[in-house]
Amino acid sequence: MWSEGVRMFVERLELVDFRSYVRADVPMAAGATTFIGSNGQGKTNLVEAVEYLSTLSSHRVSNDTPLVRLGADQAVVRGRVRAGTDDARSLLLEVEINARRANRARINRAPLTRPRDILGVLRTVVFSPNDLAVVRGDPSDRRAFLDGLVVTRWPRMAAVKSDYERVLKQRNALLKSLSGKGRSAGAEIGATMDIWDNELATIGAELLSARLDTLSAVMPLTSAAYREIAPVNDLTTASYKSTIDLEGLWSPPQERESSTPIDRKELANRFLDTLAKRRADELIRGVTLVGPQRDDIILHIGEMPAKGYASHGESWSLALALRLGSFQLLRDDGIEPVLVLDDVFAELDATRRDRLASSVVQADQVLVTAAVASDVPEILRGERFDVGGGQVLAYEGNNDD
């Protein structure tokens, strides 16, 4: 396996019973590749498969069931990933998505102990119309965006997040069993809660620290991207709304004079203190009230919160800027991600299309979906495929002057 920081792109994608495809075998190359087809023809399914190889998740659905073709028991996504435009090394990534048993993953045909061990080989940044939810949706949408970027930066954080969710589930189950008992639960139950509190705080502090570090790093880049896109009212900022007191530990990027590491031990101690203060409330309600699972990221355009105040155009521009900021952050980290633009250009005017294309053309690989070829700026022409009827064919206009 190659080391961190290497450039990478997909040079072949194979699908079996994935979404609408019985089978598909698509050659790809560095640079821009555009999949053109009417809605419902399967062009987004192709880039979704690339995303799945990278993240073991989809920007379109919250579980794997819709990814398996109707009537099939298993879908297979296989990708040949090359180390870089000037590096001939490659790896074969493969994920089996099973309808009735655990998924499985392989690298170069060798089985992995856990599917998540494939994370980090291929990195992607995906922008789609669904990203409007990051700006206009619920806190869970913003948490998902930030956590996705955290895991893309540091794949090991997938295990940390999984451990946190496991402990949170078990702690919630205990709280639910004690719901309504309050302080009458007794000293023995208190000792049990202390054990879960310590584990939740330790793991939660690591996750929260990674979120805060990433938010601090991505927002200046997001702000710069937004200024390039938005003609007026182009000041964007962000703050982190936590259930834990962050005073003195972290401040919003726009208020920081220098970047200093977060004291994770102090963060865990504050987590514990807050859990202790809220225990009576938690016992009454039967649910954990403290931790990253209840936090939010507050995005601002100018002086107003973006959610509830930003226009559709402003919201769309901010969502795009967040993804462009993420793309640049990964590049600053030494990672060259595959950039996926899923049905994005149709939502933009001609000026913003050109600005977007100019800002991403330097990526090693850009995968684009579009209903009509004319929506995609000429600078991203590259290779084009016609998608329809379960087939992916060379676009007839590829040889046009």
mmCIF file of C-alpha atoms in Angstrom:
data_model
loop_
_atom_site.group_PDB
_atom_site.id
_atom_site.type_symbol
_atom_site.label_atom_id
_atom_site.label_comp_id
_atom_site.label_asym_id
_atom_site.label_seq_id
_atom_site.Cartn_x
_atom_site.Cartn_y
_atom_site.Cartn_z
ATOM 1 C CA MET A 1 0.000 0.000 0.000
ATOM 2 C CA TRP A 2 1.293 3.444 -0.849
ATOM 3 C CA SER A 3 2.062 6.072 1.751
ATOM 4 C CA GLU A 4 0.034 9.082 2.853
ATOM 5 C CA GLY A 5 0.095 12.062 0.538
ATOM 6 C CA VAL A 6 0.358 10.197 -2.749
ATOM 7 C CA ARG A 7 -1.735 11.371 -5.679
ATOM 8 C CA MET A 8 -4.425 8.985 -6.843
ATOM 9 C CA PHE A 9 -7.165 8.529 -9.417
ATOM 10 C CA VAL A 10 -9.502 5.815 -10.690
ATOM 11 C CA GLU A 11 -8.521 4.269 -14.018
ATOM 12 C CA ARG A 12 -11.228 1.600 -14.240
ATOM 13 C CA LEU A 13 -14.597 1.105 -12.555
ATOM 14 C CA GLU A 14 -16.488 -2.195 -12.629
ATOM 15 C CA LEU A 15 -19.994 -2.719 -11.262
ATOM 16 C CA VAL A 16 -22.077 -5.841 -10.756
ATOM 17 C CA ASP A 17 -25.715 -5.473 -9.654
ATOM 18 C CA PHE A 18 -25.057 -2.000 -8.321
ATOM 19 C CA ARG A 19 -28.108 0.268 -8.443
ATOM 20 C CA SER A 20 -29.486 0.137 -12.012
ATOM 21 C CA TYR A 21 -26.504 -1.717 -13.498
ATOM 22 C CA VAL A 22 -26.443 -5.450 -14.076
ATOM 23 C CA ARG A 23 -22.865 -4.981 -15.208
ATOM 24 C CA ALA A 24 -20.727 -2.018 -16.173
ATOM 25 C CA ASP A 25 -17.060 -1.653 -17.044
ATOM 26 C CA VAL A 26 -15.912 1.935 -17.460
ATOM 27 C CA PRO A 27 -12.341 2.999 -18.305
ATOM 28 C CA MET A 28 -11.295 6.321 -16.832
ATOM 29 C CA ALA A 29 -8.274 8.574 -16.969
ATOM 30 C CA ALA A 30 -6.677 11.473 -15.188
ATOM 31 C CA GLY A 31 -8.224 14.850 -15.874
ATOM 32 C CA ALA A 32 -11.910 15.461 -16.452
ATOM 33 C CA THR A 33 -14.452 12.754 -17.237
ATOM 34 C CA THR A 34 -18.101 13.663 -17.824
ATOM 35 C CA PHE A 35 -21.074 11.296 -17.755
ATOM 36 C CA ILE A 36 -23.961 12.705 -19.808
ATOM 37 C CA GLY A 37 -27.498 11.426 -19.652
ATOM 38 C CA SER A 38 -31.093 12.262 -18.854
ATOM 39 C CA ASN A 39 -32.357 12.005 -15.307
ATOM 40 C CA GLY A 40 -32.848 8.445 -14.137
ATOM 41 C CA GLN A 41 -30.417 6.914 -16.641
ATOM 42 C CA GLY A 42 -27.738 6.012 -14.089
ATOM 43 C CA LYS A 43 -25.021 8.633 -14.484
ATOM 44 C CA THR A 44 -25.028 9.502 -10.767
ATOM 45 C CA ASN A 45 -24.844 5.782 -9.925
ATOM 46 C CA LEU A 46 -21.366 5.698 -11.489
ATOM 47 C CA VAL A 47 -19.878 8.493 -9.396
ATOM 48 C CA GLU A 48 -21.740 7.183 -6.342
ATOM 49 C CA ALA A 49 -19.848 3.895 -6.790
ATOM 50 C CA VAL A 50 -16.519 5.749 -6.819
ATOM 51 C CA GLU A 51 -17.570 7.574 -3.667
ATOM 52 C CA TYR A 52 -18.482 4.260 -2.028
ATOM 53 C CA LEU A 53 -15.022 2.836 -2.673
ATOM 54 C CA SER A 54 -13.630 5.869 -0.898
ATOM 55 C CA THR A 55 -16.001 6.276 2.058
ATOM 56 C CA LEU A 56 -18.153 3.098 2.294
ATOM 57 C CA SER A 57 -21.135 5.435 2.173
ATOM 58 C CA SER A 58 -23.245 7.408 -0.274
ATOM 59 C CA HIS A 59 -24.251 11.053 -0.434
ATOM 60 C CA ARG A 60 -27.693 9.940 -1.621
ATOM 61 C CA VAL A 61 -28.877 7.367 0.949
ATOM 62 C CA SER A 62 -28.219 6.628 4.615
ATOM 63 C CA ASN A 63 -28.001 2.829 4.294
ATOM 64 C CA ASP A 64 -26.751 0.298 1.745
ATOM 65 C CA THR A 65 -30.039 -1.402 0.842
ATOM 66 C CA PRO A 66 -30.854 0.791 -2.214
ATOM 67 C CA LEU A 67 -27.356 0.186 -3.613
ATOM 68 C CA VAL A 68 -28.094 -3.479 -4.362
ATOM 69 C CA ARG A 69 -30.018 -3.898 -7.616
ATOM 70 C CA LEU A 70 -33.624 -4.933 -7.062
ATOM 71 C CA GLY A 71 -33.840 -8.725 -7.122
ATOM 72 C CA ALA A 72 -30.119 -9.270 -6.424
ATOM 73 C CA ASP A 73 -28.574 -10.412 -3.140
ATOM 74 C CA GLN A 74 -25.253 -8.683 -3.592
ATOM 75 C CA ALA A 75 -23.667 -5.739 -5.373
ATOM 76 C CA VAL A 76 -19.983 -5.515 -6.243
ATOM 77 C CA VAL A 77 -18.033 -2.282 -6.728
ATOM 78 C CA ARG A 78 -14.522 -2.746 -8.046
ATOM 79 C CA GLY A 79 -12.042 -0.028 -8.917
ATOM 80 C CA ARG A 80 -8.491 0.020 -10.222
ATOM 81 C CA VAL A 81 -6.853 2.972 -8.479
ATOM 82 C CA ARG A 82 -3.596 4.333 -9.829
ATOM 83 C CA ALA A 83 -1.093 6.048 -7.566
ATOM 84 C CA GLY A 84 -0.710 9.119 -9.755
ATOM 85 C CA THR A 85 -0.306 10.562 -13.212
ATOM 86 C CA ASP A 86 3.449 9.969 -13.063
ATOM 87 C CA ASP A 87 3.311 6.774 -10.977
ATOM 88 C CA ALA A 88 2.306 3.477 -12.606
ATOM 89 C CA ARG A 89 1.600 1.661 -9.329
ATOM 90 C CA SER A 90 -2.008 0.647 -8.832
ATOM 91 C CA LEU A 91 -4.304 -1.175 -6.428
ATOM 92 C CA LEU A 92 -7.494 -3.088 -7.062
ATOM 93 C CA LEU A 93 -10.182 -2.115 -4.551
ATOM 94 C CA GLU A 94 -13.307 -4.235 -4.198
ATOM 95 C CA VAL A 95 -16.341 -4.020 -1.947
ATOM 96 C CA GLU A 96 -19.163 -6.543 -1.746
ATOM 97 C CA ILE A 97 -22.402 -4.953 -0.560
ATOM 98 C CA ASN A 98 -24.543 -7.772 0.815
ATOM 99 C CA ALA A 99 -28.263 -7.553 1.411
ATOM 100 C CA ARG A 100 -28.433 -10.257 4.101
ATOM 101 C CA ARG A 101 -24.985 -10.441 5.659
ATOM 102 C CA ALA A 102 -22.011 -8.252 6.464
ATOM 103 C CA ASN A 103 -20.235 -6.450 3.649
ATOM 104 C CA ARG A 104 -16.746 -7.537 2.648
ATOM 105 C CA ALA A 105 -13.785 -5.701 1.163
ATOM 106 C CA ARG A 106 -10.579 -6.682 -0.609
ATOM 107 C CA ILE A 107 -7.404 -4.995 -1.782
ATOM 108 C CA ASN A 108 -5.628 -6.756 -4.646
ATOM 109 C CA ARG A 109 -7.996 -9.723 -4.099
ATOM 110 C CA ALA A 110 -6.794 -10.132 -0.486
ATOM 111 C CA PRO A 111 -9.686 -10.056 2.036
ATOM 112 C CA LEU A 112 -9.625 -7.349 4.700
ATOM 113 C CA THR A 113 -10.529 -8.087 8.301
ATOM 114 C CA ARG A 114 -12.965 -5.178 8.334
ATOM 115 C CA PRO A 115 -14.408 -3.282 5.367
ATOM 116 C CA ARG A 116 -13.362 0.030 6.910
ATOM 117 C CA ASP A 117 -9.703 -1.009 6.487
ATOM 118 C CA ILE A 118 -10.112 0.041 2.847
ATOM 119 C CA LEU A 119 -10.634 3.669 3.897
ATOM 120 C CA GLY A 120 -7.795 6.010 3.010
ATOM 121 C CA VAL A 121 -6.631 4.297 -0.173
ATOM 122 C CA LEU A 122 -8.844 6.506 -2.332
ATOM 123 C CA ARG A 123 -10.055 9.934 -1.189
ATOM 124 C CA THR A 124 -12.953 11.824 -2.716
ATOM 125 C CA VAL A 125 -14.711 15.156 -2.348
ATOM 126 C CA VAL A 126 -18.290 14.967 -3.616
ATOM 127 C CA PHE A 127 -20.491 17.953 -4.351
ATOM 128 C CA SER A 128 -24.139 17.444 -5.252
ATOM 129 C CA PRO A 129 -27.439 19.328 -4.938
ATOM 130 C CA ASN A 130 -27.992 17.417 -1.669
ATOM 131 C CA ASP A 131 -25.280 19.610 -0.138
ATOM 132 C CA LEU A 132 -27.813 22.401 0.241
ATOM 133 C CA ALA A 133 -28.835 20.516 3.387
ATOM 134 C CA VAL A 134 -25.461 21.383 4.942
ATOM 135 C CA VAL A 135 -26.522 25.031 4.862
ATOM 136 C CA ARG A 136 -30.292 24.809 5.171
ATOM 137 C CA GLY A 137 -30.892 21.474 6.878
ATOM 138 C CA ASP A 138 -30.738 20.054 10.388
ATOM 139 C CA PRO A 139 -27.670 20.010 12.665
ATOM 140 C CA SER A 140 -27.185 16.348 11.749
ATOM 141 C CA ASP A 141 -26.485 17.395 8.140
ATOM 142 C CA ARG A 142 -23.730 19.760 9.223
ATOM 143 C CA ARG A 143 -22.277 17.207 11.627
ATOM 144 C CA ALA A 144 -22.228 14.632 8.821
ATOM 145 C CA PHE A 145 -20.400 17.059 6.529
ATOM 146 C CA LEU A 146 -17.741 17.823 9.125
ATOM 147 C CA ASP A 147 -17.329 14.202 10.221
ATOM 148 C CA GLY A 148 -16.989 13.112 6.607
ATOM 149 C CA LEU A 149 -14.160 15.582 6.116
ATOM 150 C CA VAL A 150 -12.530 14.463 9.370
ATOM 151 C CA VAL A 151 -12.501 10.833 8.239
ATOM 152 C CA THR A 152 -11.232 11.785 4.777
ATOM 153 C CA ARG A 153 -8.324 13.632 6.390
ATOM 154 C CA TRP A 154 -7.615 10.910 8.972
ATOM 155 C CA PRO A 155 -9.172 7.533 8.031
ATOM 156 C CA ARG A 156 -8.482 6.120 11.504
ATOM 157 C CA MET A 157 -11.142 8.500 12.806
ATOM 158 C CA ALA A 158 -13.750 6.177 11.277
ATOM 159 C CA ALA A 159 -12.902 3.712 14.048
ATOM 160 C CA VAL A 160 -13.036 6.475 16.676
ATOM 161 C CA LYS A 161 -16.450 7.583 15.448
ATOM 162 C CA SER A 162 -17.682 3.979 15.420
ATOM 163 C CA ASP A 163 -16.421 3.447 18.972
ATOM 164 C CA TYR A 164 -18.124 6.621 20.131
ATOM 165 C CA GLU A 165 -21.428 5.567 18.586
ATOM 166 C CA ARG A 166 -21.127 2.136 20.229
ATOM 167 C CA VAL A 167 -20.499 3.601 23.690
ATOM 168 C CA LEU A 168 -23.239 6.187 23.207
ATOM 169 C CA LYS A 169 -25.737 3.474 22.262
ATOM 170 C CA GLN A 170 -24.861 1.391 25.317
ATOM 171 C CA ARG A 171 -24.974 4.400 27.631
ATOM 172 C CA ASN A 172 -28.353 5.432 26.213
ATOM 173 C CA ALA A 173 -29.671 1.915 26.781
ATOM 174 C CA LEU A 174 -28.612 2.132 30.438
ATOM 175 C CA LEU A 175 -30.167 5.576 30.817
ATOM 176 C CA LYS A 176 -33.390 4.371 29.252
ATOM 177 C CA SER A 177 -33.582 1.463 31.706
ATOM 178 C CA LEU A 178 -33.148 3.931 34.568
ATOM 179 C CA SER A 179 -35.413 6.612 33.121
ATOM 180 C CA GLY A 180 -37.496 8.366 35.768
ATOM 181 C CA LYS A 181 -35.557 7.009 38.733
ATOM 182 C CA GLY A 182 -33.371 10.105 39.107
ATOM 183 C CA ARG A 183 -31.195 10.157 42.226
ATOM 184 C CA SER A 184 -32.983 7.103 43.611
ATOM 185 C CA ALA A 185 -30.991 4.964 41.189
ATOM 186 C CA GLY A 186 -28.438 4.354 43.933
ATOM 187 C CA ALA A 187 -24.689 4.331 44.363
ATOM 188 C CA GLU A 188 -24.156 1.097 42.430
ATOM 189 C CA ILE A 189 -25.823 2.525 39.338
ATOM 190 C CA GLY A 190 -23.829 5.724 39.831
ATOM 191 C CA ALA A 191 -20.581 3.755 39.702
ATOM 192 C CA THR A 192 -21.713 2.049 36.487
ATOM 193 C CA MET A 193 -22.575 5.411 34.969
ATOM 194 C CA ASP A 194 -19.130 6.719 35.924
ATOM 195 C CA ILE A 195 -17.509 3.950 33.870
ATOM 196 C CA TRP A 196 -19.559 4.805 30.796
ATOM 197 C CA ASP A 197 -19.005 8.526 31.358
ATOM 198 C CA ASN A 198 -15.240 8.108 31.357
ATOM 199 C CA GLU A 199 -15.269 6.076 28.153
ATOM 200 C CA LEU A 200 -17.677 8.458 26.422
ATOM 201 C CA ALA A 201 -15.650 11.508 27.450
ATOM 202 C CA THR A 202 -12.311 10.037 26.363
ATOM 203 C CA ILE A 203 -13.499 8.971 22.918
ATOM 204 C CA GLY A 204 -15.779 11.983 22.519
ATOM 205 C CA ALA A 205 -12.943 14.404 23.238
ATOM 206 C CA GLU A 206 -10.905 12.851 20.421
ATOM 207 C CA LEU A 207 -13.787 13.186 17.977
ATOM 208 C CA LEU A 208 -14.618 16.721 19.096
ATOM 209 C CA SER A 209 -10.977 17.783 18.900
ATOM 210 C CA ALA A 210 -10.747 16.481 15.315
ATOM 211 C CA ARG A 211 -13.934 18.355 14.394
ATOM 212 C CA LEU A 212 -12.697 21.621 15.838
ATOM 213 C CA ASP A 213 -9.283 21.294 14.205
ATOM 214 C CA THR A 214 -10.902 20.593 10.844
ATOM 215 C CA LEU A 215 -13.423 23.421 11.123
ATOM 216 C CA SER A 216 -10.595 25.824 11.942
ATOM 217 C CA ALA A 217 -8.631 24.638 8.923
ATOM 218 C CA VAL A 218 -11.431 24.498 6.356
ATOM 219 C CA MET A 219 -13.246 27.776 7.031
ATOM 220 C CA PRO A 220 -10.536 30.201 5.824
ATOM 221 C CA LEU A 221 -10.377 28.178 2.595
ATOM 222 C CA THR A 222 -14.160 28.133 2.365
ATOM 223 C CA SER A 223 -14.280 31.899 2.859
ATOM 224 C CA ALA A 224 -11.758 32.403 0.068
ATOM 225 C CA ALA A 225 -13.749 30.124 -2.251
ATOM 226 C CA TYR A 226 -16.982 31.947 -1.445
ATOM 227 C CA ARG A 227 -15.411 35.310 -2.268
ATOM 228 C CA GLU A 228 -14.541 33.951 -5.694
ATOM 229 C CA ILE A 229 -18.103 32.762 -6.290
ATOM 230 C CA ALA A 230 -20.354 35.391 -4.679
ATOM 231 C CA PRO A 231 -20.320 38.895 -6.180
ATOM 232 C CA VAL A 232 -21.704 40.648 -3.062
ATOM 233 C CA ASN A 233 -22.086 39.998 0.680
ATOM 234 C CA ASP A 234 -19.135 37.664 0.416
ATOM 235 C CA LEU A 235 -18.042 37.383 4.064
ATOM 236 C CA THR A 236 -18.559 33.889 5.494
ATOM 237 C CA THR A 237 -17.756 32.693 9.012
ATOM 238 C CA ALA A 238 -18.540 29.723 11.225
ATOM 239 C CA SER A 239 -18.801 28.899 14.906
ATOM 240 C CA TYR A 240 -19.204 25.623 16.745
ATOM 241 C CA LYS A 241 -22.160 25.217 19.083
ATOM 242 C CA SER A 242 -21.154 22.627 21.661
ATOM 243 C CA THR A 243 -22.846 21.100 24.682
ATOM 244 C CA ILE A 244 -19.472 21.482 26.408
ATOM 245 C CA ASP A 245 -17.908 24.784 27.444
ATOM 246 C CA LEU A 246 -15.098 25.529 24.976
ATOM 247 C CA GLU A 247 -14.101 28.875 26.469
ATOM 248 C CA GLY A 248 -10.319 29.168 26.462
ATOM 249 C CA LEU A 249 -9.898 25.900 24.553
ATOM 250 C CA TRP A 250 -11.125 26.893 21.118
ATOM 251 C CA SER A 251 -12.488 29.934 19.345
ATOM 252 C CA PRO A 252 -13.965 30.385 15.844
ATOM 253 C CA PRO A 253 -11.389 30.631 13.034
ATOM 254 C CA GLN A 254 -12.222 34.281 12.320
ATOM 255 C CA GLU A 255 -11.468 35.178 15.951
ATOM 256 C CA ARG A 256 -8.191 33.294 16.299
ATOM 257 C CA GLU A 257 -4.847 35.065 16.156
ATOM 258 C CA SER A 258 -2.888 31.827 15.926
ATOM 259 C CA SER A 259 -3.514 28.120 15.603
ATOM 260 C CA THR A 260 -2.771 26.246 18.822
ATOM 261 C CA PRO A 261 -3.462 22.555 19.475
ATOM 262 C CA ILE A 262 -6.548 21.768 21.517
ATOM 263 C CA ASP A 263 -5.839 20.389 24.991
ATOM 264 C CA ARG A 264 -7.647 17.075 24.573
ATOM 265 C CA LYS A 265 -7.183 16.081 28.220
ATOM 266 C CA GLU A 266 -8.831 19.306 29.382
ATOM 267 C CA LEU A 267 -11.562 18.789 26.808
ATOM 268 C CA ALA A 268 -12.251 15.306 28.208
ATOM 269 C CA ASN A 269 -12.317 16.718 31.765
ATOM 270 C CA ARG A 270 -14.882 19.340 30.749
ATOM 271 C CA PHE A 271 -16.891 16.629 29.017
ATOM 272 C CA LEU A 272 -16.935 14.656 32.301
ATOM 273 C CA ASP A 273 -17.873 17.702 34.354
ATOM 274 C CA THR A 274 -20.784 18.480 32.045
ATOM 275 C CA LEU A 275 -21.981 14.870 32.153
ATOM 276 C CA ALA A 276 -21.942 15.006 35.943
ATOM 277 C CA LYS A 277 -23.979 18.229 35.968
ATOM 278 C CA ARG A 278 -26.541 16.832 33.534
ATOM 279 C CA ARG A 279 -26.844 13.325 34.999
ATOM 280 C CA ALA A 280 -30.102 13.980 36.854
ATOM 281 C CA ASP A 281 -31.674 15.370 33.667
ATOM 282 C CA GLU A 282 -30.363 12.437 31.658
ATOM 283 C CA LEU A 283 -31.798 9.914 34.131
ATOM 284 C CA ILE A 284 -35.171 11.604 33.895
ATOM 285 C CA ARG A 285 -35.183 11.786 30.090
ATOM 286 C CA GLY A 286 -33.391 8.485 29.464
ATOM 287 C CA VAL A 287 -30.960 9.821 26.875
ATOM 288 C CA THR A 288 -27.456 11.311 26.701
ATOM 289 C CA LEU A 289 -27.691 15.103 26.535
ATOM 290 C CA VAL A 290 -23.976 15.902 26.252
ATOM 291 C CA GLY A 291 -21.524 15.216 23.461
ATOM 292 C CA PRO A 292 -20.712 15.654 19.760
ATOM 293 C CA GLN A 293 -23.965 13.944 18.747
ATOM 294 C CA ARG A 294 -25.897 17.036 19.923
ATOM 295 C CA ASP A 295 -23.607 19.760 18.535
ATOM 296 C CA ASP A 296 -24.094 22.086 15.583
ATOM 297 C CA ILE A 297 -22.006 24.222 13.241
ATOM 298 C CA ILE A 298 -23.411 27.723 12.794
ATOM 299 C CA LEU A 299 -22.625 29.172 9.361
ATOM 300 C CA HIS A 300 -22.906 32.907 8.723
ATOM 301 C CA ILE A 301 -23.046 35.014 5.573
ATOM 302 C CA GLY A 302 -22.282 38.571 6.575
ATOM 303 C CA GLU A 303 -23.785 39.148 10.014
ATOM 304 C CA MET A 304 -26.724 36.757 9.631
ATOM 305 C CA PRO A 305 -26.948 32.982 10.093
ATOM 306 C CA ALA A 306 -27.072 31.273 6.721
ATOM 307 C CA LYS A 307 -29.836 28.922 7.814
ATOM 308 C CA GLY A 308 -33.128 30.748 7.628
ATOM 309 C CA TYR A 309 -31.703 33.971 6.157
ATOM 310 C CA ALA A 310 -29.597 33.105 3.091
ATOM 311 C CA SER A 311 -31.249 33.164 -0.322
ATOM 312 C CA HIS A 312 -31.232 30.067 -2.495
ATOM 313 C CA GLY A 313 -28.315 31.441 -4.504
ATOM 314 C CA GLU A 314 -26.337 32.325 -1.389
ATOM 315 C CA SER A 315 -27.029 28.923 0.151
ATOM 316 C CA TRP A 316 -25.961 27.157 -3.010
ATOM 317 C CA SER A 317 -22.782 29.224 -3.244
ATOM 318 C CA LEU A 318 -21.893 28.535 0.390
ATOM 319 C CA ALA A 319 -22.489 24.809 -0.022
ATOM 320 C CA LEU A 320 -20.213 24.832 -3.060
ATOM 321 C CA ALA A 321 -17.589 26.882 -1.206
ATOM 322 C CA LEU A 322 -17.582 24.367 1.663
ATOM 323 C CA ARG A 323 -16.752 21.575 -0.771
ATOM 324 C CA LEU A 324 -14.129 23.637 -2.568
ATOM 325 C CA GLY A 325 -12.625 24.509 0.807
ATOM 326 C CA SER A 326 -12.583 20.810 1.698
ATOM 327 C CA PHE A 327 -10.863 19.998 -1.595
ATOM 328 C CA GLN A 328 -8.179 22.608 -0.981
ATOM 329 C CA LEU A 329 -7.681 21.519 2.634
ATOM 330 C CA LEU A 330 -6.995 17.948 1.561
ATOM 331 C CA ARG A 331 -4.523 19.188 -1.028
ATOM 332 C CA ASP A 332 -2.823 21.289 1.650
ATOM 333 C CA ASP A 333 -2.623 18.095 3.733
ATOM 334 C CA GLY A 334 -0.756 16.433 0.866
ATOM 335 C CA ILE A 335 -3.765 14.438 -0.380
ATOM 336 C CA GLU A 336 -4.964 14.612 -3.984
ATOM 337 C CA PRO A 337 -8.637 13.613 -3.857
ATOM 338 C CA VAL A 338 -10.873 12.704 -6.760
ATOM 339 C CA LEU A 339 -13.369 15.536 -7.130
ATOM 340 C CA VAL A 340 -16.946 14.559 -8.000
ATOM 341 C CA LEU A 341 -19.357 17.212 -9.306
ATOM 342 C CA ASP A 342 -22.723 15.495 -9.434
ATOM 343 C CA ASP A 343 -25.277 17.487 -11.448
ATOM 344 C CA VAL A 344 -23.822 20.758 -10.213
ATOM 345 C CA PHE A 345 -23.442 22.918 -13.315
ATOM 346 C CA ALA A 346 -27.154 22.983 -14.160
ATOM 347 C CA GLU A 347 -27.746 24.944 -10.955
ATOM 348 C CA LEU A 348 -25.211 27.679 -11.777
ATOM 349 C CA ASP A 349 -25.262 30.646 -14.106
ATOM 350 C CA ALA A 350 -22.619 30.882 -16.825
ATOM 351 C CA THR A 351 -20.260 33.051 -14.773
ATOM 352 C CA ARG A 352 -20.297 30.744 -11.777
ATOM 353 C CA ARG A 353 -19.901 27.695 -13.999
ATOM 354 C CA ASP A 354 -16.712 29.127 -15.434
ATOM 355 C CA ARG A 355 -15.397 30.153 -12.022
ATOM 356 C CA LEU A 356 -16.049 26.692 -10.625
ATOM 357 C CA ALA A 357 -14.441 24.964 -13.596
ATOM 358 C CA SER A 358 -11.349 27.180 -13.363
ATOM 359 C CA SER A 359 -10.943 26.424 -9.661
ATOM 360 C CA VAL A 360 -11.064 22.625 -10.039
ATOM 361 C CA VAL A 361 -9.396 22.001 -13.378
ATOM 362 C CA GLN A 362 -6.053 21.478 -11.619
ATOM 363 C CA ALA A 363 -7.334 18.371 -9.810
ATOM 364 C CA ASP A 364 -5.771 15.094 -10.915
ATOM 365 C CA GLN A 365 -9.233 13.708 -11.619
ATOM 366 C CA VAL A 366 -12.641 15.401 -11.860
ATOM 367 C CA LEU A 367 -15.758 13.291 -12.419
ATOM 368 C CA VAL A 368 -18.770 15.246 -13.650
ATOM 369 C CA THR A 369 -22.382 14.292 -14.288
ATOM 370 C CA ALA A 370 -24.635 16.436 -16.465
ATOM 371 C CA ALA A 371 -27.933 16.127 -18.296
ATOM 372 C CA VAL A 372 -26.564 17.963 -21.348
ATOM 373 C CA ALA A 373 -22.977 18.400 -22.464
ATOM 374 C CA SER A 374 -23.341 22.152 -22.957
ATOM 375 C CA ASP A 375 -23.795 22.650 -19.197
ATOM 376 C CA VAL A 376 -20.142 21.712 -18.615
ATOM 377 C CA PRO A 377 -17.548 24.411 -19.402
ATOM 378 C CA GLU A 378 -15.146 23.644 -22.211
ATOM 379 C CA ILE A 379 -12.169 23.751 -19.839
ATOM 380 C CA LEU A 380 -13.480 20.483 -18.306
ATOM 381 C CA ARG A 381 -14.194 18.825 -21.641
ATOM 382 C CA GLY A 382 -11.901 15.801 -21.187
ATOM 383 C CA GLU A 383 -13.354 12.347 -21.833
ATOM 384 C CA ARG A 384 -17.140 12.087 -22.129
ATOM 385 C CA PHE A 385 -19.537 9.166 -21.894
ATOM 386 C CA ASP A 386 -23.159 8.803 -22.893
ATOM 387 C CA VAL A 387 -25.194 7.068 -20.185
ATOM 388 C CA GLY A 388 -28.549 5.450 -20.874
ATOM 389 C CA GLY A 389 -30.391 2.149 -21.038
ATOM 390 C CA GLY A 390 -27.988 0.513 -18.608
ATOM 391 C CA GLN A 391 -24.997 1.242 -20.837
ATOM 392 C CA VAL A 392 -22.023 3.606 -20.675
ATOM 393 C CA LEU A 393 -20.762 4.420 -24.168
ATOM 394 C CA ALA A 394 -18.261 6.867 -25.637
ATOM 395 C CA TYR A 395 -20.033 10.178 -26.205
ATOM 396 C CA GLU A 396 -20.618 10.900 -29.880
ATOM 397 C CA GLY A 397 -19.235 14.401 -29.548
ATOM 398 C CA ASN A 398 -15.818 13.293 -28.254
ATOM 399 C CA ASN A 399 -14.249 13.735 -31.662
ATOM 400 C CA ASP A 400 -15.788 17.142 -32.351
ATOM 401 C CA ASP A 401 -13.367 20.013 -32.936
#
